[in-house]
Every structure is written in structure tokens, then in C-alpha cells.
């Protein structure tokens, strides 16, 4: 099966605006940045987490702690995935006890990644609350999970593939949809 | 998982068993070392456990006394949420004459997933691996190999110095009876380090130079250019013919002391696989000194063994399934 590009969803500027808006919403909902910490799910969720922290800094001057979470070892499909996983480091060098954690990922789809991330996070302590921020919510949930902050809601078919590209890892900022080609 | 992550070309783990570093490629070893590096952080968490091997069973089958290695494997398996069963052969059916292969077959029939075996015969782990379909980890077989010890020595060096390629590593002590020396030589030379072994002639096995190691009888020469020295225990219990040097004599000629280290590189790394014999192969000042990483080796050993158990169980998961061609 191969994929071909079908539609552009977000440009570089639109991604930047979404990050800024989400940052404002986080500050609004939490009434400022007190006790906030941002943790991104590797790889692209962590990139977005760093951008949100930067954005919040430019809004209210606070420097929030930022961490990276690798959820490979918590996956419920470790025994069924066809490609071998790559295990990266989890790097959370602050105490999450009592914090309001903003968990960040690039795409919210089945909800299974978020379920793993919640398990992984809670092994580090007991945060006061965990809120979820995603750049794209594409639907098709298989678990009762919802996002508190969404860059863009994007109705998709399950045959489609949502690609998020971020400069820090992909050398460009864009979001587009690819569709499976039956050969 | 969302599917936005681009699927990169990754190192693939294909081995059912870990029998020795001789049989691993550079890529295999780097995969284990990188994975161990990611696992290392788990050991410092308040809750030192991840669910990756939930529902798997690891059996430690030890035909030789061992504290460090057995406990290390047990801790590693438990940190990954596997169930662990320890079999000490003194209290098992082995006493009633059961062979290694039969014991292995029975463990397989008990639906265990991985056997970690320590045996006093070289090649025991390989033989067991051929007779069972479940994974076998060699935790030391006679004088042959002790691959996880080799890997944890290499991992510790890499953590300390940032690289393996181009390092000069000297291994001092009873090379002839040492599986640790052999695993170190295979692993280090494959990863691009230069290895020199140093021992009295009687303890240098013939053919060791064919594995890619240099040989010297001079401890000063072994230390002069070394980035690290791996000090081996004198295995007096193996001296069946009474040909070993006396303890004091050995310490005088080959013991690692502060005076000898003064002539070496200032930040030379001193390793020892344990158990140490103070005043025989190493002085107390050096063992407890600033150059020593002996206790870090013990901690790193858990992370390395976690990586080994993880990838062996992954290889088993994949058996008979189609590979992703992306």
C-alpha cells in the first residue's frame, strides 16, 4: 500500500496561530501559569510542547517546565505492531506531584496513545490534573478520551493518513492528508 | 499510536537468543546499548517499573554460584513487569540427574518465555538454545562468553567517555579462564576499540591474538596508553594444576595500585566485573577511588539486561509475522 498527498490542511502560519491560540486558552482556563507544566509525547508532541512553552513565555513571561514522554513501553499493541519500536528516553526532570500537566501530542486519533501516556505519567507521581492539547483531532476514537485544546478538528476517513511535519524534525512546518492507493 | 510518525529505517533485532557477542553485529550491539540508555532513566524513577513485559515469564537457571548476575537479571525482568522464577540447581531435579536439555524442555513446557542460563561448561547455553524454542540468554558459560557483562562494560565506558571507537582498553588478569575477557574483546573490537590483554604467560590463552587483542606481560605497558582498564578477578578456584602465581606475588606484579595509576592517564577508567578481591588484583584505594566505576557498572548492568530481555521478547513476538515493508 502506498500513499499520495490529497489535501493541505495547515500552513506554517496557521500552525503558529494555532499554537498561540492554544497557549492563550491554557492560560485562560488555568487562570495564569501557576503550577503548570507541559509534557510532550515523543517525537512531535514534544516539539509542540516546547513551542507552547515558548509561546506562553512571550505572553506572560513565565518559564514553564517542559518534559518529554516516550510511551513505547506502555503500548497495548507492543506484541502486535508489525514494525519494531524505537525506544527513546523519557525526560521529565521536575516533580509532577501537584502540578497541572498539559499533555501535548500532534494528532489525536484512536486515543490509545493518550491512554499509554496517562499510564506513563502517573508512574512519575500524582499530578493535580492532566489536560490534553493536540494540534489535530481527526476523530475515530476507540477509547473515551477527549482533548481540552485542539488546533484543528479534522473529519477524516480511516483510509486517510494525517501527516504533521515540524521544522525541528522534518525541516518544514505543514499538515496534510494522504490517501491510500490500492494497487 | 497515531500514524503520523514517518517510518524510518531502523535496526532490526532478529535473534532468538543472546549467546555471545561474537555472534552479534555492530548494529545489534548499538541497538542494545541505545535501548539500555533509554531504560537507564527508569531506574531513577519513584516507581521503577514499566509494563513492557507484562505476562512474560523469565526463568533464571543457574548451575554456578552467582549473586550479582542473577539478582541483576531478576531486577531487570521485574522492572519490565515480567514474572521471574529462580532455579538454583542444588535444590532442583538436576541433583536427581536431569540433563540440561531436559530441564530446558521442562521449563519450556511450563510456558516460560526466556531462560537465563549460567553453566560451568563452555557452549552450554548454545546447546540449550538449539533444543528449546524459547529464548535463551547466556549468563556465563564456562570460559566462553558472558555477553551481558561485556555489554555492560561497554555501556559504562560509552556513558563515561561518549564513544567506543578509537579507545584503548586494557584487560588485566586471568584472561585464560575469563568469559568476561572474551566477551569484552569481541564487543570492543567490533565497535572499533583497541584491546590489550595483560597477564602472566600462564594465564594468556593461545590464540587470543586471533580475536584482535594485543598481548603484554608488563602492567606498566598495559596502563601507559589506556583510556580504561578492566581488572579481572584471579579465579584461584579454577587452579586445578597449582600453576597460578601466589596472591602476594600476583599483587606485586599485576595488582592495580595508586602508584601504578600515577603513571597512567589521569582520568583512566577502572572497571571490575566483581566480585573484587582487595589486595589481590586491585588495591582498596583504587577500588574505592575516583577512577573506579565498579558500582556504576552494577547499576548499568540492570539497564543492559532490560534491553536484552526486551529485544528477545520482541523477536519472539514477531516470529512468523509479516515484516512491514515501508
Short mmCIF file of C-alpha atoms in Angstrom, two decimals:
data_model
loop_
_atom_site.label_atom_id
_atom_site.label_comp_id
_atom_site.label_asym_id
_atom_site.label_seq_id
_atom_site.Cartn_x
_atom_site.Cartn_y
_atom_site.Cartn_z
CA UNK A 1 0.00 0.00 0.00
CA UNK A 2 1.29 3.47 -0.86
CA UNK A 3 0.01 6.92 -0.03
CA UNK A 4 -0.41 10.05 -2.15
CA UNK A 5 -0.93 13.60 -0.97
CA UNK A 6 -4.57 14.61 -1.08
CA UNK A 7 -5.00 17.99 0.62
CA UNK A 8 -3.07 20.61 2.54
CA UNK A 9 -4.63 21.27 5.93
CA UNK A 10 -2.41 23.76 7.76
CA UNK A 11 0.40 26.05 6.60
CA UNK A 12 3.34 27.20 8.69
CA UNK A 13 1.50 30.41 9.62
CA UNK A 14 -1.67 28.53 10.55
CA UNK A 15 0.26 26.16 12.79
CA UNK A 16 1.88 29.15 14.53
CA UNK A 17 -1.54 30.78 15.05
CA UNK A 18 -2.98 27.54 16.45
CA UNK A 19 -0.09 27.28 18.95
CA UNK A 20 -0.60 30.89 20.04
CA UNK A 21 -4.34 30.37 20.47
CA UNK A 22 -3.88 27.14 22.43
CA UNK A 23 -1.36 28.92 24.67
CA UNK A 24 -3.89 31.68 25.41
CA UNK A 25 -6.59 29.10 26.09
CA UNK A 26 -4.31 27.25 28.51
CA UNK A 27 -3.64 30.46 30.44
CA UNK A 28 -7.32 31.38 30.39
CA UNK A 29 -8.58 28.01 31.59
CA UNK A 30 -5.93 27.70 34.32
CA UNK A 31 -6.13 31.39 35.32
CA UNK A 32 -2.48 32.04 34.64
CA UNK A 33 0.58 29.82 34.57
CA UNK A 34 0.93 28.95 38.25
CA UNK A 35 1.76 25.22 38.82
CA UNK A 36 1.57 24.49 35.10
CA UNK A 37 3.99 22.13 33.37
CA UNK A 38 3.99 20.95 29.77
CA UNK A 39 4.86 17.40 28.72
CA UNK A 40 5.00 16.32 25.09
CA UNK A 41 4.69 12.80 23.71
CA UNK A 42 7.73 11.96 21.62
CA UNK A 43 8.54 12.88 18.93
CA UNK A 44 6.33 15.65 17.57
CA UNK A 45 4.25 16.17 20.68
CA UNK A 46 7.46 17.17 22.45
CA UNK A 47 8.31 19.66 19.68
CA UNK A 48 4.84 21.19 20.05
CA UNK A 49 5.22 21.24 23.86
CA UNK A 50 8.41 23.28 23.53
CA UNK A 51 6.64 25.70 21.19
CA UNK A 52 3.73 26.11 23.60
CA UNK A 53 6.17 26.85 26.44
CA UNK A 54 7.89 29.48 24.27
CA UNK A 55 4.55 30.98 23.33
CA UNK A 56 3.37 31.16 26.96
CA UNK A 57 6.66 32.82 27.86
CA UNK A 58 6.07 35.54 25.28
CA UNK A 59 2.55 36.08 26.62
CA UNK A 60 3.10 36.28 30.38
CA UNK A 61 6.87 35.96 30.83
CA UNK A 62 6.79 32.67 32.78
CA UNK A 63 9.17 29.80 32.04
CA UNK A 64 7.19 26.58 32.43
CA UNK A 65 8.97 23.26 32.95
CA UNK A 66 8.83 21.07 29.86
CA UNK A 67 9.30 17.31 29.64
CA UNK A 68 9.37 14.56 27.03
CA UNK A 69 7.47 11.31 27.38
CA UNK A 70 8.25 8.13 25.45
CA UNK A 71 5.28 5.80 25.64
CA UNK A 72 6.63 2.81 23.70
CA UNK A 73 6.88 0.58 26.77
CA UNK A 74 3.27 1.29 27.73
CA UNK A 75 1.72 0.48 24.37
CA UNK A 76 -1.07 -2.09 24.39
CA UNK A 77 -0.03 -3.20 20.91
CA UNK A 78 3.63 -3.97 21.61
CA UNK A 79 3.02 -7.58 20.70
CA UNK A 80 1.06 -6.87 17.52
CA UNK A 81 2.82 -3.94 15.83
CA UNK A 82 4.48 -5.05 12.66
CA UNK A 83 7.45 -2.71 12.78
CA UNK A 84 9.90 -2.87 15.66
CA UNK A 85 9.62 0.01 18.08
CA UNK A 86 12.35 2.55 18.70
CA UNK A 87 12.73 3.36 22.37
CA UNK A 88 13.63 6.91 23.22
CA UNK A 89 14.31 8.47 26.58
CA UNK A 90 11.65 9.85 28.81
CA UNK A 91 12.99 13.12 30.19
CA UNK A 92 10.97 14.68 32.98
CA UNK A 93 13.41 16.40 35.31
CA UNK A 94 10.86 18.08 37.55
CA UNK A 95 8.41 16.77 40.12
CA UNK A 96 4.93 16.38 38.61
CA UNK A 97 3.34 15.96 42.06
CA UNK A 98 0.54 18.52 42.48
CA UNK A 99 1.16 20.11 39.06
CA UNK A 100 -1.37 20.87 36.37
CA UNK A 101 0.10 18.97 33.45
CA UNK A 102 -0.60 19.94 29.86
CA UNK A 103 -0.06 16.77 27.85
CA UNK A 104 0.70 17.51 24.20
CA UNK A 105 0.52 15.35 21.08
CA UNK A 106 0.38 16.13 17.38
CA UNK A 107 -2.65 14.05 16.31
CA UNK A 108 -5.49 12.65 18.41
CA UNK A 109 -6.92 9.57 16.67
CA UNK A 110 -7.92 6.35 18.45
CA UNK A 111 -6.97 7.68 21.89
CA UNK A 112 -4.67 4.74 22.60
CA UNK A 113 -1.50 6.83 22.63
CA UNK A 114 -3.09 9.15 25.20
CA UNK A 115 -4.13 6.17 27.32
CA UNK A 116 -0.49 4.97 27.33
CA UNK A 117 0.74 8.46 28.14
CA UNK A 118 -1.62 8.73 31.13
CA UNK A 119 -0.32 5.42 32.50
CA UNK A 120 3.27 6.51 31.95
CA UNK A 121 2.72 9.93 33.55
CA UNK A 122 1.06 8.55 36.64
CA UNK A 123 4.10 6.32 37.23
CA UNK A 124 6.01 9.57 37.87
CA UNK A 125 3.71 10.81 40.62
CA UNK A 126 0.28 12.27 41.19
CA UNK A 127 -0.37 15.44 39.22
CA UNK A 128 -3.26 17.64 40.35
CA UNK A 129 -4.77 17.49 36.89
CA UNK A 130 -3.85 16.44 33.37
CA UNK A 131 -5.19 18.36 30.39
CA UNK A 132 -4.72 17.35 26.77
CA UNK A 133 -3.63 19.62 23.91
CA UNK A 134 -3.40 18.38 20.31
CA UNK A 135 -2.69 20.08 17.01
CA UNK A 136 -5.14 17.90 15.04
CA UNK A 137 -8.18 15.96 16.25
CA UNK A 138 -9.09 13.58 13.43
CA UNK A 139 -11.84 11.57 15.17
CA UNK A 140 -12.33 7.76 15.18
CA UNK A 141 -11.84 7.34 18.93
CA UNK A 142 -11.62 3.80 20.29
CA UNK A 143 -11.38 4.90 23.93
CA UNK A 144 -13.23 7.55 25.96
CA UNK A 145 -10.63 10.29 25.50
CA UNK A 146 -11.12 13.94 24.55
CA UNK A 147 -8.84 16.93 24.10
CA UNK A 148 -9.08 20.15 26.15
CA UNK A 149 -7.29 22.19 23.50
CA UNK A 150 -7.48 21.50 19.76
CA UNK A 151 -5.58 23.25 16.95
CA UNK A 152 -7.95 21.98 14.28
CA UNK A 153 -10.79 19.49 14.17
CA UNK A 154 -10.39 17.47 11.02
CA UNK A 155 -13.02 14.92 9.97
CA UNK A 156 -11.17 12.10 8.18
CA UNK A 157 -11.78 8.68 6.78
CA UNK A 158 -9.80 5.80 8.28
CA UNK A 159 -8.17 5.19 4.90
CA UNK A 160 -6.50 8.56 5.17
CA UNK A 161 -3.24 9.38 6.86
CA UNK A 162 -2.71 12.71 8.63
CA UNK A 163 0.87 13.92 8.30
CA UNK A 164 2.21 16.55 10.68
CA UNK A 165 5.59 17.96 9.70
CA UNK A 166 7.51 20.18 12.09
CA UNK A 167 10.71 22.07 11.32
CA UNK A 168 12.65 20.73 14.31
CA UNK A 169 12.42 17.17 13.00
CA UNK A 170 11.13 17.38 9.41
CA UNK A 171 12.64 20.65 8.12
CA UNK A 172 9.23 22.12 7.31
CA UNK A 173 6.01 23.15 9.06
CA UNK A 174 2.87 21.74 7.49
CA UNK A 175 -0.10 19.44 7.99
CA UNK A 176 -1.56 17.48 5.10
CA UNK A 177 -3.69 14.43 4.36
CA UNK A 178 -2.55 11.45 2.37
CA UNK A 179 -4.82 8.79 0.95
CA UNK A 180 -4.14 5.10 0.49
CA UNK A 181 -3.77 3.98 -3.09
CA UNK A 182 -4.97 0.48 -3.80
CA UNK A 183 -2.60 -1.23 -6.14
CA UNK B 1 -0.31 5.18 18.07
CA UNK B 2 -1.19 7.89 15.64
CA UNK B 3 0.27 7.13 12.27
CA UNK B 4 1.86 10.48 11.54
CA UNK B 5 5.31 9.34 12.56
CA UNK B 6 7.39 8.68 9.49
CA UNK B 7 8.64 5.12 9.49
CA UNK B 8 12.40 5.30 9.34
CA UNK B 9 14.83 2.56 8.55
CA UNK B 10 15.51 1.03 11.92
CA UNK B 11 17.93 -1.51 13.21
CA UNK B 12 16.12 -4.84 13.30
CA UNK B 13 16.57 -7.37 16.07
CA UNK B 14 16.32 -10.87 14.66
CA UNK B 15 17.99 -13.12 17.23
CA UNK B 16 16.04 -15.67 19.26
CA UNK B 17 18.88 -15.96 21.77
CA UNK B 18 21.79 -13.99 23.16
CA UNK B 19 24.67 -16.46 23.32
CA UNK B 20 27.73 -14.28 22.88
CA UNK B 21 28.98 -11.00 21.48
CA UNK B 22 30.88 -13.00 18.86
CA UNK B 23 27.56 -13.62 17.13
CA UNK B 24 26.24 -10.04 17.19
CA UNK B 25 26.83 -7.36 14.60
CA UNK B 26 27.92 -3.83 15.42
CA UNK B 27 24.34 -2.72 14.68
CA UNK B 28 22.89 -5.33 17.06
CA UNK B 29 25.17 -4.12 19.85
CA UNK B 30 24.40 -0.46 19.20
CA UNK B 31 20.67 -1.22 19.30
CA UNK B 32 21.08 -2.87 22.72
CA UNK B 33 23.29 -0.03 24.01
CA UNK B 34 20.88 2.68 22.80
CA UNK B 35 17.91 0.85 24.30
CA UNK B 36 19.77 0.41 27.59
CA UNK B 37 20.46 4.14 27.59
CA UNK B 38 16.72 4.81 27.35
CA UNK B 39 15.97 2.25 30.07
CA UNK B 40 18.59 3.65 32.46
CA UNK B 41 16.27 6.52 33.44
CA UNK B 42 13.56 4.12 34.65
CA UNK B 43 15.87 3.00 37.48
CA UNK B 44 15.87 6.51 38.97
CA UNK B 45 12.07 6.94 38.95
CA UNK B 46 9.97 6.84 42.10
CA UNK B 47 8.05 3.92 40.54
CA UNK B 48 10.77 1.84 38.90
CA UNK B 49 8.57 -0.24 36.64
CA UNK B 50 7.17 -0.20 33.12
CA UNK B 51 4.66 -2.69 31.72
CA UNK B 52 6.57 -3.76 28.59
CA UNK B 53 7.00 -7.46 29.51
CA UNK B 54 3.75 -7.89 31.42
CA UNK B 55 2.65 -11.50 31.22
CA UNK B 56 6.09 -12.82 30.22
CA UNK B 57 8.00 -15.28 32.38
CA UNK B 58 11.77 -15.27 32.80
CA UNK B 59 13.46 -18.30 34.37
CA UNK B 60 16.91 -17.91 35.92
CA UNK B 61 18.64 -21.30 35.67
CA UNK B 62 21.98 -21.13 37.46
CA UNK B 63 24.35 -24.09 37.65
CA UNK B 64 27.10 -21.97 39.20
CA UNK B 65 27.00 -19.69 42.23
CA UNK B 66 26.19 -16.09 41.34
CA UNK B 67 24.75 -13.20 43.27
CA UNK B 68 25.38 -10.16 41.12
CA UNK B 69 24.33 -11.55 37.75
CA UNK B 70 21.30 -13.47 38.98
CA UNK B 71 19.96 -10.58 41.03
CA UNK B 72 20.67 -8.18 38.19
CA UNK B 73 18.66 -10.30 35.73
CA UNK B 74 15.89 -10.66 38.29
CA UNK B 75 15.72 -6.92 38.92
CA UNK B 76 15.85 -6.21 35.17
CA UNK B 77 12.96 -8.58 34.46
CA UNK B 78 10.89 -7.17 37.32
CA UNK B 79 11.46 -3.56 36.19
CA UNK B 80 9.84 -4.62 32.91
CA UNK B 81 6.93 -6.30 34.76
CA UNK B 82 7.89 -9.86 33.81
CA UNK B 83 7.41 -12.72 36.28
CA UNK B 84 10.67 -14.26 37.47
CA UNK B 85 11.39 -17.77 38.66
CA UNK B 86 14.80 -18.67 40.09
CA UNK B 87 16.08 -22.22 39.90
CA UNK B 88 19.15 -22.99 41.99
CA UNK B 89 20.36 -26.34 40.76
CA UNK B 90 21.44 -27.57 44.20
CA UNK B 91 17.80 -27.81 45.21
CA UNK B 92 16.33 -28.98 41.89
CA UNK B 93 15.89 -32.17 39.87
CA UNK B 94 19.34 -31.56 38.44
CA UNK B 95 20.50 -33.24 41.67
CA UNK B 96 18.50 -36.28 40.58
CA UNK B 97 20.40 -36.49 37.31
CA UNK B 98 18.25 -34.47 34.92
CA UNK B 99 20.21 -33.17 31.92
CA UNK B 100 20.40 -29.51 30.93
CA UNK B 101 18.33 -30.13 27.81
CA UNK B 102 15.61 -31.98 29.72
CA UNK B 103 15.48 -29.24 32.32
CA UNK B 104 15.19 -26.71 29.47
CA UNK B 105 12.41 -28.69 27.76
CA UNK B 106 10.50 -28.79 31.05
CA UNK B 107 10.86 -25.05 31.55
CA UNK B 108 9.54 -24.60 28.02
CA UNK B 109 6.60 -26.89 28.81
CA UNK B 110 5.87 -24.70 31.82
CA UNK B 111 5.30 -21.92 29.25
CA UNK B 112 8.17 -19.68 30.25
CA UNK B 113 9.37 -17.21 27.62
CA UNK B 114 13.05 -16.69 28.37
CA UNK B 115 15.66 -18.86 30.10
CA UNK B 116 18.70 -17.12 31.56
CA UNK B 117 21.34 -19.80 32.00
CA UNK B 118 24.68 -19.88 33.81
CA UNK B 119 26.72 -23.05 33.40
CA UNK B 120 30.29 -24.15 34.04
CA UNK B 121 30.64 -25.76 30.59
CA UNK B 122 31.58 -23.63 27.59
CA UNK B 123 28.85 -23.96 24.95
CA UNK B 124 26.10 -24.99 27.41
CA UNK B 125 23.89 -22.02 26.52
CA UNK B 126 24.25 -22.68 22.78
CA UNK B 127 23.32 -26.31 23.21
CA UNK B 128 20.27 -25.39 25.27
CA UNK B 129 19.24 -22.77 22.69
CA UNK B 130 19.26 -25.41 19.94
CA UNK B 131 17.00 -27.69 21.95
CA UNK B 132 14.27 -25.28 23.01
CA UNK B 133 12.11 -22.88 21.02
CA UNK B 134 12.04 -20.24 23.72
CA UNK B 135 14.75 -17.59 24.07
CA UNK B 136 18.00 -18.35 25.88
CA UNK B 137 20.31 -15.77 27.41
CA UNK B 138 23.84 -16.84 28.20
CA UNK B 139 24.65 -15.54 31.68
CA UNK B 140 28.13 -17.07 31.53
CA UNK B 141 29.18 -20.44 30.11
CA UNK B 142 32.49 -21.82 31.31
CA UNK B 143 35.40 -19.90 29.82
CA UNK B 144 33.45 -18.99 26.69
CA UNK B 145 31.36 -15.82 26.98
CA UNK B 146 29.37 -13.64 29.35
CA UNK B 147 27.74 -11.33 26.82
CA UNK B 148 25.66 -9.14 29.16
CA UNK B 149 28.76 -8.43 31.26
CA UNK B 150 30.64 -7.46 28.08
CA UNK B 151 27.77 -5.20 27.06
CA UNK B 152 27.50 -3.52 30.45
CA UNK B 153 31.25 -2.86 30.49
CA UNK B 154 30.96 -1.31 27.03
CA UNK B 155 27.83 0.63 28.06
CA UNK B 156 29.63 2.03 31.14
CA UNK B 157 32.62 3.07 29.02
CA UNK B 158 30.38 4.74 26.46
CA UNK B 159 28.47 6.61 29.18
CA UNK B 160 31.77 7.85 30.67
CA UNK B 161 33.72 8.67 27.52
CA UNK B 162 30.98 9.24 24.94
CA UNK B 163 32.36 6.75 22.43
CA UNK B 164 33.97 3.33 21.99
CA UNK B 165 35.66 3.79 18.61
CA UNK B 166 39.35 4.55 18.98
CA UNK B 167 39.57 3.85 22.72
CA UNK B 168 42.46 1.89 24.17
CA UNK B 169 41.18 -0.67 26.65
CA UNK B 170 43.43 -2.98 28.66
CA UNK B 171 42.16 -6.14 30.29
CA UNK B 172 44.33 -7.29 33.17
CA UNK B 173 44.22 -10.60 34.98
CA UNK B 174 43.21 -14.19 34.45
CA UNK B 175 42.44 -14.00 30.73
CA UNK B 176 42.63 -17.77 30.25
CA UNK B 177 39.70 -18.61 32.50
CA UNK B 178 37.70 -15.47 31.78
CA UNK B 179 34.48 -15.42 29.79
CA UNK B 180 34.27 -11.71 30.66
CA UNK B 181 37.57 -11.10 28.83
CA UNK B 182 36.34 -12.91 25.72
CA UNK B 183 33.02 -11.06 25.58
CA UNK B 184 34.85 -7.76 26.10
CA UNK B 185 37.34 -8.49 23.34
CA UNK B 186 34.62 -9.47 20.82
CA UNK B 187 32.43 -6.50 21.65
CA UNK B 188 35.08 -3.81 21.96
CA UNK B 189 36.97 -4.74 18.81
CA UNK B 190 33.76 -4.88 16.75
CA UNK B 191 32.91 -1.37 17.95
CA UNK B 192 36.35 -0.08 16.99
CA UNK B 193 38.30 -0.03 20.26
CA UNK B 194 41.86 -1.36 20.61
CA UNK B 195 42.14 -4.07 23.23
CA UNK B 196 45.30 -5.16 25.03
CA UNK B 197 45.36 -8.11 27.41
CA UNK B 198 47.89 -8.22 30.25
CA UNK B 199 48.67 -11.27 32.38
CA UNK B 200 51.45 -13.65 33.31
CA UNK B 201 52.14 -16.01 30.38
CA UNK B 202 50.46 -18.93 32.10
CA UNK B 203 47.15 -17.02 32.13
CA UNK B 204 47.21 -15.89 28.49
CA UNK B 205 45.36 -18.43 26.34
CA UNK B 206 46.86 -19.32 22.99
CA UNK B 207 45.04 -17.82 20.03
CA UNK B 208 43.75 -14.76 21.89
CA UNK B 209 45.58 -12.54 19.37
CA UNK B 210 43.36 -14.00 16.63
CA UNK B 211 40.40 -12.32 18.35
CA UNK B 212 42.08 -8.98 17.68
CA UNK B 213 43.73 -8.28 21.03
CA UNK B 214 47.33 -7.27 21.72
CA UNK B 215 49.27 -9.08 24.46
CA UNK B 216 51.72 -7.84 27.07
CA UNK B 217 53.23 -9.15 30.32
CA UNK B 218 54.02 -5.65 31.55
CA UNK B 219 51.39 -3.96 33.67
CA UNK B 220 53.07 -0.59 33.10
CA UNK B 221 52.82 -1.03 29.35
CA UNK B 222 49.16 -2.07 29.68
CA UNK B 223 48.37 1.07 31.68
CA UNK B 224 50.56 3.59 29.87
CA UNK B 225 48.26 4.41 26.97
CA UNK B 226 44.95 3.04 28.22
CA UNK B 227 41.70 5.04 28.40
CA UNK B 228 40.27 2.28 30.56
CA UNK B 229 41.44 -0.80 32.36
CA UNK B 230 39.17 -3.75 33.06
CA UNK B 231 40.54 -5.65 36.06
CA UNK B 232 39.60 -9.32 36.29
CA UNK B 233 39.39 -11.43 39.41
CA UNK B 234 42.02 -14.11 39.90
CA UNK B 235 39.96 -17.28 39.75
CA UNK B 236 42.03 -19.31 42.20
CA UNK B 237 39.25 -21.88 42.47
CA UNK B 238 39.97 -22.87 38.88
CA UNK B 239 43.65 -23.55 39.55
CA UNK B 240 43.43 -27.32 39.43
CA UNK B 241 47.06 -27.83 38.48
CA UNK B 242 48.55 -25.43 41.04
CA UNK B 243 50.25 -23.27 38.42
CA UNK B 244 48.82 -19.86 39.40
CA UNK B 245 51.11 -17.26 40.94
CA UNK B 246 50.69 -16.73 44.68
CA UNK B 247 48.31 -13.94 45.69
CA UNK B 248 51.03 -11.66 47.03
CA UNK B 249 53.27 -12.30 44.08
CA UNK B 250 50.43 -11.53 41.70
CA UNK B 251 49.55 -8.31 43.53
CA UNK B 252 53.18 -7.21 43.41
CA UNK B 253 53.47 -7.77 39.66
CA UNK B 254 49.97 -7.12 38.32
CA UNK B 255 47.87 -5.53 41.06
CA UNK B 256 46.27 -2.19 40.18
CA UNK B 257 47.54 0.29 42.78
CA UNK B 258 47.57 4.06 43.12
CA UNK B 259 51.30 4.12 42.37
CA UNK B 260 50.76 2.32 39.09
CA UNK B 261 47.83 4.58 38.14
CA UNK B 262 50.04 7.66 38.65
CA UNK B 263 51.92 6.62 35.52
CA UNK B 264 48.67 6.16 33.53
CA UNK B 265 46.33 8.75 32.01
CA UNK B 266 44.98 10.94 34.79
CA UNK B 267 41.32 10.09 34.16
CA UNK B 268 41.79 6.42 33.28
CA UNK B 269 38.62 4.45 34.00
CA UNK B 270 38.96 1.43 36.27
CA UNK B 271 36.38 -1.32 35.81
CA UNK B 272 35.94 -4.68 37.51
CA UNK B 273 33.17 -7.22 36.87
CA UNK B 274 33.16 -8.27 40.54
CA UNK B 275 33.44 -9.85 42.98
CA UNK B 276 36.62 -7.95 43.80
CA UNK B 277 39.47 -9.40 45.85
CA UNK B 278 41.00 -6.41 47.60
CA UNK B 279 44.76 -6.64 47.76
CA UNK B 280 44.96 -9.35 45.11
CA UNK B 281 44.13 -7.84 41.72
CA UNK B 282 43.22 -4.35 42.92
CA UNK B 283 44.07 -2.23 45.97
CA UNK B 284 41.30 -0.88 48.17
CA UNK B 285 42.34 2.72 47.41
CA UNK B 286 41.82 2.16 43.68
CA UNK B 287 38.64 0.11 44.05
CA UNK B 288 37.05 2.91 46.11
CA UNK B 289 38.86 5.76 44.33
CA UNK B 290 37.81 8.41 41.86
CA UNK B 291 38.78 6.43 38.77
CA UNK B 292 36.68 3.43 39.78
CA UNK B 293 33.27 2.88 38.13
CA UNK B 294 32.73 -0.54 39.69
CA UNK B 295 29.38 0.28 41.32
CA UNK B 296 28.14 2.20 38.27
CA UNK B 297 28.77 -1.00 36.32
CA UNK B 298 26.37 -2.81 38.64
CA UNK B 299 23.59 -0.26 38.11
CA UNK B 300 24.20 -0.07 34.36
CA UNK B 301 24.01 -3.86 34.22
CA UNK B 302 20.31 -3.71 35.05
CA UNK B 303 19.60 -1.36 32.13
CA UNK B 304 21.62 -3.51 29.73
CA UNK B 305 19.82 -6.69 30.82
CA UNK B 306 16.47 -4.94 30.48
CA UNK B 307 17.40 -4.11 26.88
CA UNK B 308 18.38 -7.73 26.21
CA UNK B 309 15.17 -9.18 27.71
CA UNK B 310 13.08 -6.59 25.88
CA UNK B 311 14.52 -7.28 22.43
CA UNK B 312 14.48 -11.05 22.84
CA UNK B 313 10.79 -10.93 23.69
CA UNK B 314 10.19 -8.60 20.74
CA UNK B 315 11.92 -11.03 18.40
CA UNK B 316 9.61 -13.76 19.69
CA UNK B 317 6.55 -11.61 19.16
CA UNK B 318 7.49 -11.09 15.54
CA UNK B 319 8.09 -14.75 14.77
CA UNK B 320 6.08 -15.79 11.77
CA UNK B 321 4.56 -12.36 11.21
CA UNK B 322 4.98 -10.32 8.06
CA UNK B 323 7.54 -7.58 8.19
CA UNK B 324 6.47 -4.02 7.46
CA UNK B 325 7.89 -3.13 4.09
CA UNK B 326 7.54 0.67 4.40
#
